[in-house]
Each structure stands twice: as structure tokens, then as C-alpha cells.
Tab-separated table of C-alpha atoms and ligand atoms in Angstrom:
chain	number	residue	atom	x	y	z
A	1	MET	CA	-23.537	-11.114	-9.668
A	2	ALA	CA	-25.796	-8.351	-8.373
A	3	GLN	CA	-25.876	-5.234	-10.498
A	4	ILE	CA	-23.500	-2.657	-9.141
A	5	LEU	CA	-24.988	0.808	-8.975
A	6	SER	CA	-21.757	2.733	-8.874
A	7	SER	CA	-19.937	4.682	-11.522
A	8	SER	CA	-16.612	3.079	-10.652
A	9	ILE	CA	-15.716	-0.397	-9.511
A	10	LEU	CA	-12.521	-1.470	-7.767
A	11	ARG	CA	-12.067	-5.225	-7.739
A	12	ILE	CA	-9.579	-6.640	-5.258
A	13	ASP	CA	-8.372	-10.179	-5.730
A	14	LEU	CA	-7.669	-11.460	-2.218
A	15	ASP	CA	-6.652	-14.823	-3.693
A	16	ALA	CA	-3.880	-13.012	-5.585
A	17	ILE	CA	-2.784	-11.236	-2.389
A	18	ARG	CA	-2.639	-14.603	-0.650
A	19	ALA	CA	-0.661	-16.121	-3.521
A	20	ASN	CA	1.785	-13.207	-3.435
A	21	TYR	CA	2.186	-13.641	0.321
A	22	ARG	CA	2.802	-17.376	-0.132
A	23	SER	CA	5.450	-16.791	-2.739
A	24	ILE	CA	7.272	-14.199	-0.615
A	25	ALA	CA	7.033	-16.409	2.481
A	26	ALA	CA	8.480	-19.363	0.537
A	27	ARG	CA	11.239	-17.204	-0.863
A	28	VAL	CA	12.418	-15.865	2.516
A	29	ALA	CA	11.962	-19.023	4.628
A	30	PRO	CA	13.159	-19.825	7.244
A	31	ALA	CA	12.727	-16.087	7.886
A	32	ARG	CA	9.090	-15.269	8.603
A	33	ALA	CA	6.962	-12.972	6.475
A	34	GLY	CA	4.902	-10.260	8.148
A	35	ALA	CA	2.688	-7.895	6.180
A	36	VAL	CA	2.559	-4.118	5.940
A	37	VAL	CA	-1.059	-3.008	5.629
A	38	LYS	CA	-0.692	0.710	6.352
A	39	ALA	CA	-2.707	3.393	4.545
A	40	ASN	CA	-5.819	1.220	4.473
A	41	GLY	CA	-3.940	-1.736	3.076
A	42	TYR	CA	-2.305	0.365	0.350
A	43	GLY	CA	-5.718	1.801	-0.473
A	44	LEU	CA	-7.417	-1.534	-1.052
A	45	GLY	CA	-9.051	-2.164	2.354
A	46	ALA	CA	-6.924	-2.979	5.378
A	47	GLU	CA	-9.497	-5.136	7.110
A	48	GLN	CA	-10.244	-7.416	4.180
A	49	VAL	CA	-6.586	-7.595	3.204
A	50	ALA	CA	-5.399	-8.377	6.729
A	51	ALA	CA	-8.123	-10.992	7.220
A	52	ALA	CA	-7.093	-12.732	4.002
A	53	LEU	CA	-3.416	-12.641	5.003
A	54	TYR	CA	-4.284	-14.004	8.435
A	55	ARG	CA	-6.089	-16.906	6.788
A	56	GLU	CA	-2.927	-17.466	4.745
A	57	GLY	CA	-0.902	-17.783	7.958
A	58	CYS	CA	0.448	-14.262	8.445
A	59	ARG	CA	0.769	-13.516	12.165
A	60	THR	CA	2.624	-10.199	12.257
A	61	PHE	CA	1.218	-6.946	10.908
A	62	PHE	CA	2.667	-3.493	10.449
A	63	VAL	CA	0.733	-0.232	10.119
A	64	ALA	CA	1.888	3.382	10.204
A	65	ARG	CA	-0.467	4.877	12.786
A	66	LEU	CA	-2.234	4.181	16.040
A	67	VAL	CA	-5.725	4.534	14.512
A	68	GLU	CA	-4.827	1.953	11.900
A	69	ALA	CA	-3.677	-0.435	14.609
A	70	ASP	CA	-6.911	0.123	16.538
A	71	ALA	CA	-9.013	-0.824	13.538
A	72	LEU	CA	-7.007	-3.979	12.842
A	73	ALA	CA	-6.802	-5.147	16.448
A	74	VAL	CA	-10.581	-5.377	16.686
A	75	MET	CA	-10.520	-7.842	13.870
A	76	LEU	CA	-7.298	-9.780	14.447
A	77	GLY	CA	-7.579	-10.265	18.198
A	78	ALA	CA	-5.168	-9.496	20.998
A	79	ASP	CA	-2.639	-12.234	20.301
A	80	VAL	CA	-1.628	-10.953	16.851
A	81	PRO	CA	1.142	-8.369	17.144
A	82	ILE	CA	0.524	-5.083	15.361
A	83	PHE	CA	3.565	-2.854	15.029
A	84	ILE	CA	3.114	0.895	14.554
A	85	LEU	CA	5.880	1.990	12.202
A	86	ASN	CA	5.552	5.729	12.760
A	87	GLY	CA	5.988	5.201	16.475
A	88	LEU	CA	4.425	7.101	19.320
A	89	ASP	CA	2.833	10.495	19.023
A	90	PRO	CA	3.518	12.527	22.169
A	91	GLY	CA	0.803	11.755	24.719
A	92	ALA	CA	-0.380	8.600	22.932
A	93	GLU	CA	1.698	6.236	25.075
A	94	SER	CA	-1.057	5.103	27.465
A	95	ARG	CA	-3.563	4.610	24.681
A	96	CYS	CA	-1.052	2.549	22.743
A	97	ALA	CA	-0.165	0.397	25.747
A	98	ASP	CA	-3.805	-0.116	26.758
A	99	ALA	CA	-4.624	-1.301	23.263
A	100	GLY	CA	-1.706	-3.748	23.306
A	101	HIS	CA	-0.097	-2.365	20.149
A	102	ILE	CA	3.664	-2.450	19.701
A	103	PRO	CA	5.161	0.935	18.885
A	104	VAL	CA	8.304	1.189	16.809
A	105	LEU	CA	10.436	3.511	18.906
A	106	ASN	CA	12.131	5.792	16.412
A	107	SER	CA	13.803	8.414	18.579
A	108	SER	CA	15.400	8.739	21.984
A	109	THR	CA	12.423	10.859	23.062
A	110	GLN	CA	10.054	8.038	22.197
A	111	VAL	CA	12.251	5.517	24.000
A	112	ALA	CA	12.269	7.712	27.108
A	113	ALA	CA	8.497	8.212	27.059
A	114	TRP	CA	7.827	4.476	26.685
A	115	ARG	CA	10.278	3.683	29.496
A	116	ARG	CA	8.599	6.238	31.790
A	117	LEU	CA	5.249	4.585	31.181
A	118	ALA	CA	6.748	1.151	31.866
A	119	VAL	CA	8.190	2.385	35.158
A	120	SER	CA	4.923	3.997	36.210
A	121	ARG	CA	3.030	0.801	35.426
A	122	GLY	CA	5.656	-1.393	37.049
A	123	THR	CA	5.851	-3.689	34.045
A	124	ALA	CA	7.925	-4.138	30.926
A	125	LEU	CA	6.246	-2.793	27.790
A	126	PRO	CA	6.663	-4.350	24.330
A	127	ALA	CA	8.356	-2.297	21.642
A	128	ALA	CA	10.372	-2.420	18.456
A	129	LEU	CA	13.473	-0.308	18.130
A	130	GLN	CA	14.259	1.264	14.783
A	131	LEU	CA	17.873	2.029	13.918
A	132	ASP	CA	18.770	4.539	11.246
A	133	THR	CA	21.366	2.826	9.089
A	134	GLY	CA	21.657	5.409	6.362
A	135	MET	CA	18.240	6.517	5.141
A	136	SER	CA	18.027	9.446	7.582
A	137	ARG	CA	14.276	9.077	7.931
A	138	LEU	CA	13.299	7.389	11.201
A	139	GLY	CA	15.271	5.597	13.876
A	140	LEU	CA	17.998	5.999	16.441
A	141	SER	CA	21.603	6.262	15.377
A	142	LEU	CA	23.851	3.450	16.539
A	143	ALA	CA	25.505	5.954	18.865
A	144	GLU	CA	22.139	6.643	20.492
A	145	ALA	CA	21.268	2.962	20.735
A	146	GLU	CA	24.565	1.788	22.163
A	147	PRO	CA	24.076	3.159	25.715
A	148	LEU	CA	20.618	1.543	25.842
A	149	SER	CA	22.158	-1.836	25.104
A	150	ARG	CA	24.397	-1.450	28.163
A	151	ASP	CA	21.604	-0.214	30.454
A	152	PRO	CA	20.099	-3.046	32.560
A	153	ALA	CA	17.090	-0.834	33.345
A	154	PHE	CA	16.324	-0.597	29.596
A	155	ALA	CA	16.236	-4.388	29.379
A	156	ARG	CA	13.861	-4.520	32.363
A	157	GLU	CA	11.527	-1.803	31.128
A	158	ILE	CA	11.370	-2.644	27.420
A	159	ASP	CA	10.302	-6.025	26.134
A	160	LEU	CA	12.225	-5.743	22.871
A	161	ARG	CA	10.214	-7.614	20.241
A	162	LEU	CA	12.101	-6.408	17.175
A	163	VAL	CA	15.141	-4.417	16.109
A	164	MET	CA	14.579	-3.003	12.663
A	165	THR	CA	15.794	-0.640	9.998
A	166	HIS	CA	14.577	0.382	6.561
A	167	LEU	CA	16.315	0.229	3.190
A	168	ALA	CA	16.543	3.377	1.092
A	169	CYS	CA	17.267	1.485	-2.149
A	170	GLY	CA	15.820	-1.987	-1.607
A	171	ASP	CA	14.177	-1.888	-5.039
A	172	ASP	CA	17.592	-1.608	-6.711
A	173	PRO	CA	19.565	-4.821	-6.050
A	174	ASP	CA	22.767	-3.335	-7.426
A	175	HIS	CA	22.750	-0.223	-5.288
A	176	PRO	CA	25.790	-0.128	-2.982
A	177	ALA	CA	23.693	1.434	-0.197
A	178	ASN	CA	22.053	-1.962	0.435
A	179	ALA	CA	25.265	-3.640	1.555
A	180	ALA	CA	26.272	-0.560	3.529
A	181	GLN	CA	22.946	-0.527	5.379
A	182	LEU	CA	23.114	-4.266	6.024
A	183	GLY	CA	26.587	-3.825	7.485
A	184	ALA	CA	25.486	-1.011	9.797
A	185	PHE	CA	22.375	-2.952	10.783
A	186	THR	CA	24.352	-6.077	11.592
A	187	ALA	CA	26.466	-3.995	13.961
A	188	GLY	CA	23.292	-2.521	15.493
A	189	CYS	CA	21.713	-5.945	15.948
A	190	GLY	CA	24.859	-7.025	17.765
A	191	LEU	CA	23.894	-4.562	20.490
A	192	PHE	CA	20.611	-6.398	21.077
A	193	PRO	CA	21.478	-10.028	20.307
A	194	ASP	CA	18.315	-11.486	21.814
A	195	ALA	CA	15.836	-9.461	19.752
A	196	PRO	CA	14.556	-10.645	16.350
A	197	ALA	CA	15.768	-8.446	13.497
A	198	SER	CA	14.104	-7.039	10.389
A	199	ILE	CA	15.500	-5.026	7.523
A	200	ALA	CA	13.580	-5.992	4.367
A	201	ASN	CA	10.543	-4.346	2.801
A	202	SER	CA	9.251	-5.803	-0.485
A	203	GLY	CA	12.427	-4.927	-2.340
A	204	GLY	CA	14.579	-6.344	0.439
A	205	SER	CA	12.595	-9.595	0.387
A	206	PHE	CA	13.972	-10.165	-3.125
A	207	LEU	CA	17.550	-9.382	-2.125
A	208	PRO	CA	19.900	-12.201	-1.006
A	209	LYS	CA	19.179	-14.225	2.145
A	210	GLY	CA	21.321	-12.026	4.373
A	211	PHE	CA	18.674	-9.321	4.081
A	212	HIS	CA	15.819	-11.475	5.350
A	213	CYS	CA	16.893	-11.700	9.032
A	214	ALA	CA	14.142	-12.999	11.335
A	215	ILE	CA	11.182	-11.378	9.607
A	216	VAL	CA	10.516	-9.439	6.404
A	217	ARG	CA	8.048	-6.560	6.035
A	218	PRO	CA	6.622	-6.650	2.514
A	219	GLY	CA	3.929	-4.177	1.558
A	220	VAL	CA	3.580	-3.274	-2.086
A	221	ALA	CA	4.647	-6.702	-3.387
A	222	LEU	CA	1.620	-8.261	-1.687
A	223	PHE	CA	-0.466	-6.043	-3.937
A	224	GLY	CA	1.251	-7.316	-7.059
A	225	VAL	CA	3.620	-4.429	-7.633
A	226	ASP	CA	7.051	-5.522	-8.737
A	227	PRO	CA	9.529	-4.163	-6.212
A	228	GLY	CA	12.516	-4.773	-8.453
A	229	PRO	CA	13.955	-6.776	-11.316
A	230	ALA	CA	14.167	-10.057	-9.354
A	231	ALA	CA	10.497	-10.163	-8.409
A	232	ALA	CA	8.842	-11.851	-11.360
A	233	GLY	CA	5.671	-13.832	-10.886
A	234	LEU	CA	3.664	-11.644	-8.534
A	235	ARG	CA	-0.015	-11.639	-9.397
A	236	PRO	CA	-1.816	-8.352	-10.088
A	237	VAL	CA	-4.411	-7.646	-7.408
A	238	ALA	CA	-6.537	-4.651	-8.342
A	239	THR	CA	-8.641	-3.817	-11.353
A	240	LEU	CA	-10.505	-0.547	-11.765
A	241	HIS	CA	-13.369	0.175	-14.124
A	242	ALA	CA	-15.505	3.280	-14.605
A	243	ARG	CA	-18.888	3.648	-16.204
A	244	ILE	CA	-19.788	5.734	-19.211
A	245	LEU	CA	-22.154	8.467	-18.008
A	246	GLN	CA	-22.794	10.096	-21.368
A	247	ILE	CA	-21.763	9.805	-25.003
A	248	ARG	CA	-21.716	12.700	-27.486
A	249	GLU	CA	-20.400	13.555	-30.924
A	250	ILE	CA	-18.655	16.871	-31.447
A	251	GLY	CA	-17.468	18.643	-34.552
A	252	PRO	CA	-14.288	20.527	-35.396
A	253	GLY	CA	-13.520	23.541	-33.230
A	254	VAL	CA	-15.553	22.342	-30.241
A	255	GLY	CA	-13.748	22.413	-26.885
A	256	VAL	CA	-13.823	19.784	-24.129
A	257	GLY	CA	-13.657	20.120	-20.355
A	258	TYR	CA	-12.360	22.791	-17.987
A	259	GLY	CA	-10.306	25.440	-19.727
A	260	LEU	CA	-11.367	23.957	-23.092
A	261	ASP	CA	-7.847	22.539	-23.203
A	262	HIS	CA	-8.829	20.090	-25.897
A	263	VAL	CA	-10.369	21.382	-29.110
A	264	ALA	CA	-11.573	18.858	-31.680
A	265	ARG	CA	-9.794	18.980	-35.018
A	266	GLY	CA	-12.458	16.916	-36.720
A	267	PRO	CA	-15.577	14.972	-35.782
A	268	GLN	CA	-15.048	13.134	-32.524
A	269	ARG	CA	-17.084	10.678	-30.496
A	270	LEU	CA	-16.614	11.245	-26.791
A	271	ALA	CA	-17.617	9.444	-23.628
A	272	THR	CA	-17.633	11.030	-20.202
A	273	ILE	CA	-16.914	8.463	-17.497
A	274	GLY	CA	-17.649	8.569	-13.779
A	275	ILE	CA	-14.220	8.809	-12.214
A	276	GLY	CA	-12.120	11.861	-11.412
A	277	TYR	CA	-9.320	13.104	-9.279
A	278	ALA	CA	-11.472	12.831	-6.148
A	279	ASP	CA	-11.395	9.096	-6.829
A	280	GLY	CA	-7.636	9.114	-6.971
A	281	TRP	CA	-7.390	9.221	-10.748
A	282	PRO	CA	-4.356	11.448	-11.303
A	283	ARG	CA	-5.304	14.856	-12.638
A	284	ASN	CA	-2.116	15.065	-14.641
A	285	LEU	CA	-3.376	12.224	-16.863
A	286	GLY	CA	-5.546	14.824	-18.628
A	287	GLY	CA	-4.522	14.741	-22.308
A	288	VAL	CA	-1.969	12.013	-21.522
A	289	GLY	CA	-3.562	8.858	-20.122
A	290	ARG	CA	-6.122	6.494	-21.522
A	291	ALA	CA	-8.884	4.100	-20.656
A	292	TRP	CA	-9.297	0.762	-22.423
A	293	TRP	CA	-12.140	-1.301	-23.774
A	294	ASP	CA	-11.743	-4.725	-25.314
A	295	GLY	CA	-8.061	-4.035	-25.986
A	296	VAL	CA	-8.766	-0.654	-27.638
A	297	ALA	CA	-7.038	2.428	-26.187
A	298	LEU	CA	-9.402	5.328	-25.498
A	299	PRO	CA	-7.337	8.502	-24.912
A	300	ILE	CA	-8.304	10.943	-22.175
A	301	VAL	CA	-9.164	14.281	-23.769
A	302	GLY	CA	-9.119	17.577	-21.876
A	303	ARG	CA	-8.644	17.956	-18.146
A	304	VAL	CA	-9.607	15.404	-15.522
A	305	SER	CA	-12.493	16.792	-13.407
A	306	MET	CA	-13.207	15.972	-9.772
A	307	ASP	CA	-15.874	13.377	-10.540
A	308	SER	CA	-15.489	12.640	-14.222
A	309	LEU	CA	-13.223	12.703	-17.220
A	310	THR	CA	-13.788	12.469	-20.947
A	311	ILE	CA	-12.312	9.911	-23.329
A	312	ASP	CA	-12.196	9.696	-27.110
A	313	ILE	CA	-14.145	6.674	-28.329
A	314	SER	CA	-13.974	7.515	-32.041
A	315	ASP	CA	-12.038	4.308	-32.794
A	316	PRO	CA	-14.391	2.181	-34.964
A	317	ARG	CA	-13.502	-0.865	-32.824
A	318	ALA	CA	-15.215	0.933	-29.941
A	319	ALA	CA	-18.383	1.659	-31.913
A	320	ALA	CA	-20.442	-0.666	-29.736
A	321	LEU	CA	-19.764	1.308	-26.549
A	322	ALA	CA	-22.934	2.701	-24.983
A	323	GLU	CA	-23.924	4.707	-21.937
A	324	GLY	CA	-23.702	2.553	-18.830
A	325	ASP	CA	-20.851	0.422	-20.160
A	326	LEU	CA	-17.679	-0.003	-18.130
A	327	VAL	CA	-14.225	0.854	-19.416
A	328	GLU	CA	-10.968	-0.382	-17.931
A	329	LEU	CA	-8.575	1.930	-16.106
A	330	ILE	CA	-6.453	-0.684	-14.334
A	331	GLY	CA	-6.526	-4.248	-15.604
A	332	PRO	CA	-5.138	-6.544	-18.267
A	333	SER	CA	-4.714	-3.735	-20.818
A	334	GLN	CA	-3.204	-1.184	-18.455
A	335	SER	CA	-1.233	-2.135	-15.370
A	336	LEU	CA	-0.881	-0.069	-12.247
A	337	ALA	CA	2.734	0.466	-13.298
A	338	ASP	CA	1.577	1.835	-16.680
A	339	VAL	CA	-0.730	4.318	-14.966
A	340	ALA	CA	1.971	5.380	-12.535
A	341	ARG	CA	4.480	5.876	-15.334
A	342	ASP	CA	2.050	7.986	-17.392
A	343	ALA	CA	1.218	10.060	-14.315
A	344	GLY	CA	4.874	10.580	-13.431
A	345	THR	CA	4.585	8.796	-10.104
A	346	ILE	CA	4.968	5.352	-8.526
A	347	PRO	CA	2.393	2.568	-8.217
A	348	TYR	CA	2.340	3.100	-4.426
A	349	GLU	CA	0.886	6.579	-4.869
A	350	VAL	CA	-1.734	5.560	-7.418
A	351	LEU	CA	-2.885	2.688	-5.177
A	352	THR	CA	-2.992	4.568	-1.898
A	353	ARG	CA	-4.920	7.473	-3.422
A	354	LEU	CA	-7.762	5.373	-4.768
A	355	GLY	CA	-10.646	7.067	-3.025
A	356	SER	CA	-13.498	5.799	-0.935
A	357	ARG	CA	-16.213	6.184	-3.581
A	358	HIS	CA	-15.518	3.122	-5.674
A	359	ALA	CA	-17.734	0.127	-5.216
A	360	ARG	CA	-15.340	-2.510	-3.911
A	361	ILE	CA	-15.591	-6.121	-4.874
A	362	PHE	CA	-13.401	-8.526	-2.917
A	363	VAL	CA	-12.721	-11.892	-4.485
A	364	GLU	CA	-11.681	-14.733	-2.212
A	365	ASP	CA	-11.776	-18.482	-2.831
A	366	GLY	CA	-13.120	-17.544	-6.248
A	367	GLN	CA	-16.196	-15.908	-4.662
A	368	SER	CA	-17.100	-12.223	-5.043
A	369	GLN	CA	-18.165	-10.149	-2.070
A	370	ILE	CA	-19.395	-6.612	-2.567
A	371	ALA	CA	-18.277	-4.376	0.282
A	372	GLY	CA	-20.285	-1.528	1.748
A	373	ASP	CA	-23.627	-0.235	0.619
A	374	ARG	CA	-22.894	0.817	-2.925
A	375	ILE	CA	-24.700	-2.005	-4.630
B	1	LIG	C1	6.024	1.027	4.130
B	1	LIG	C2	7.091	0.297	4.827
B	1	LIG	C3	7.383	-1.032	4.493
B	1	LIG	C4	6.775	-1.729	3.303
B	1	LIG	O1	7.394	-1.203	2.142
B	1	LIG	P1	7.118	-1.791	0.696
B	1	LIG	O2	8.106	-1.104	-0.166
B	1	LIG	O3	5.712	-1.420	0.347
B	1	LIG	O4	7.288	-3.257	0.767
B	1	LIG	C5	8.289	-1.718	5.279
B	1	LIG	N1	8.907	-1.119	6.320
B	1	LIG	C6	8.666	0.169	6.644
B	1	LIG	C7	9.392	0.779	7.788
B	1	LIG	C8	7.769	0.927	5.902
B	1	LIG	O5	7.571	2.204	6.210
């Protein structure tokens, strides 16, 4: 492989994403599996991820925003539906319709705006309708949706492609809210019996069959993150390595990093590596987290800087480490879930914050492709 001239390297295993999609699709069949690729494909690269999923047979995509849909549509072509989960920003209706995206109508205001555009264009416009079944985040209440279901003009103006809701506790199979939401959703779907229905995110895809409806909307599980206890066997997708920029030895009493938070108690061998909070490495891992090399834990000492952080490499098993070497931050020794736990957050946040400076290597069909110009 070409030498990579970058101080951090994010490797994305598209084969693993495809395998995870296959296993979810098999699990939910005969329901279909779409894919949620919002937030730049959970930080990993929406275009490459969506292209790989398309090759695996995925034909329905979900993003959060109009700009994300624009970027995907160029690549996927006009016949692949792209749903915009956050719905319509005021004034964006024409742009959305011209681009052929499918907005998820989340409020009565959005429904009214989309209907007005349909009337002015003299044609039905495609949309999904989100019902709020207990999460109180996005969607119409059943009381708001009910009059629409009785309005023949609504049926003429809106080409209803999906009725959907979202689970608040889908990652906890035993949570009573799941059954309560499914019950409310079933009643809501009864209002629009001809439209396909969708309730399940990743967590919901691992709940019983009743939650799978016509189509499931997995996101994080595609990227190898376990959405709950029932989801064994997903393949990890991302590894992250950073390069040693400099090695030094310090003696007792010497401080390290901003604020000199860490002060050596004895002789210490340190390595400063080229990754920081601007690269999405959580700042609160200062003094808490670790990097790894050849199975050896290398604790982070002092604060995490914007572009670098310092690790303790005094362990004799790490004696061979030299400037320019790569250490592991996410990989076989330290999972995304480990990092999230140490940082007091969830794998979703660690993934989606991975910045744009990493060299990205995409692996598909066993072949590596280096993205961008950082090689
Ligand atoms: C983000 C999102 C999903 C995907 O959720 P995961 O937990 O990542 O599977 C599905 N549906 C909606 C409405 C979402 O906002």
C-alpha cells in the first residue's frame, strides 16, 4: 500500500458494513431493510457507505437534512428514494421537490406547506408522515393525523410513501415503552392502511417481528455498534490509528501538556501523537483514556490538545516504539464502545465526531482505496 502521509488514519471496512446490512436484512425479512446514512454516514463517509450498501441491494436511504440528500442523490440516481428525516425547513419545499427527495413531514405546518406546493404544481408530491407515538421528539400526534386520513384532498395531494415513528427505547428490549409505542403506531397506521409502515431503528430491528413492519431503518448497527443485547455478531467497521510525532523522556517533577495537569512522579517515556479534539478525540479522555500498541495499553497523560495528545510509553513491552509509528485508538484492542464508555458518551457520538482530517482508507472486496488527497 502507498505510504500514507497523515498523522491519523481512519480505516473503514465497507465489506463489514455490507455484511452487517446482510445480516440485518436476513433477520427482518420479509420486511425490507433501508439504511440511515445521516451525519456523513455516521462520520465514516456517506457517499462510500451508501455506494457499498447500494451494491449490497439497499434501495431506500434516510438522511437528516436536505444537503445530505442532495449529495447522495447525485450518486444514487433519481430512482432511489432518499427520505429526509428532519423534514422540511420553511422555504425549502420547492428545492426539495425539484430534487425529488422525500421529506418526512413531522408537523402539521410541514404537512400544510407540502400540500400547498402540491396544489400549486397541480400534482401529488411524495412524502413520509411521522407520527409521535411517545418519544415527544418529531411527528404529528394521532389526533393531528386523524383528520388528514379522512380528507380526500390530502390523499390527492400527498403521495404517501411511508408512515413512520421512532422508538425512544429500542435498544432496551425489556422496556415497556416499546410495546406501548408499537400499540400507538399500529393505531396510527390504521389511519393510512395503504402506506408502508416503519418503526424500527437498529435497536428495533433486533426486537420481535412485529416491530419490523414494511421497512426497518438501521443506522448505527450497520457500523458495527451493538444496538442491544440481542444483536451479537455485527462486525466492527472502523479502526483509527495515530502517528507518533515525537518521543521524549522526562524526569520526576516535570509537567505535561496544557495546565501541566500531569506531573511525572518518576522517569517517564512519553510519545506525543497526532490526533486531538479537533479530530473528534474526546477531550475528556485526558488522564483517563489510552492508546494501544501490540496489545499494550499506553495511558493518555495530561490534557488532550486540539491537534495532539501525549501517551505514556514507559512500558518495557513498548520499548520498540519510534517516531513515525502508528498506535491504535480504535481497533482490536479498544472498541468504539470502550472509547465511548471511557469518555462518558455513546458510540454514536464518538463516530459522528471523527473529524475531516484523518486519512480515510476504504476497504471493499478486500481492496484498499485511499480517499481524498492525504496520501
Ligand atoms: C437516526 C435515526 C435512525 C437510525 O437510528 P440508529 O439507532 O442509528 O439505528 C432511524 N430513524 C430515525 C428517525 C432516526 O433519526
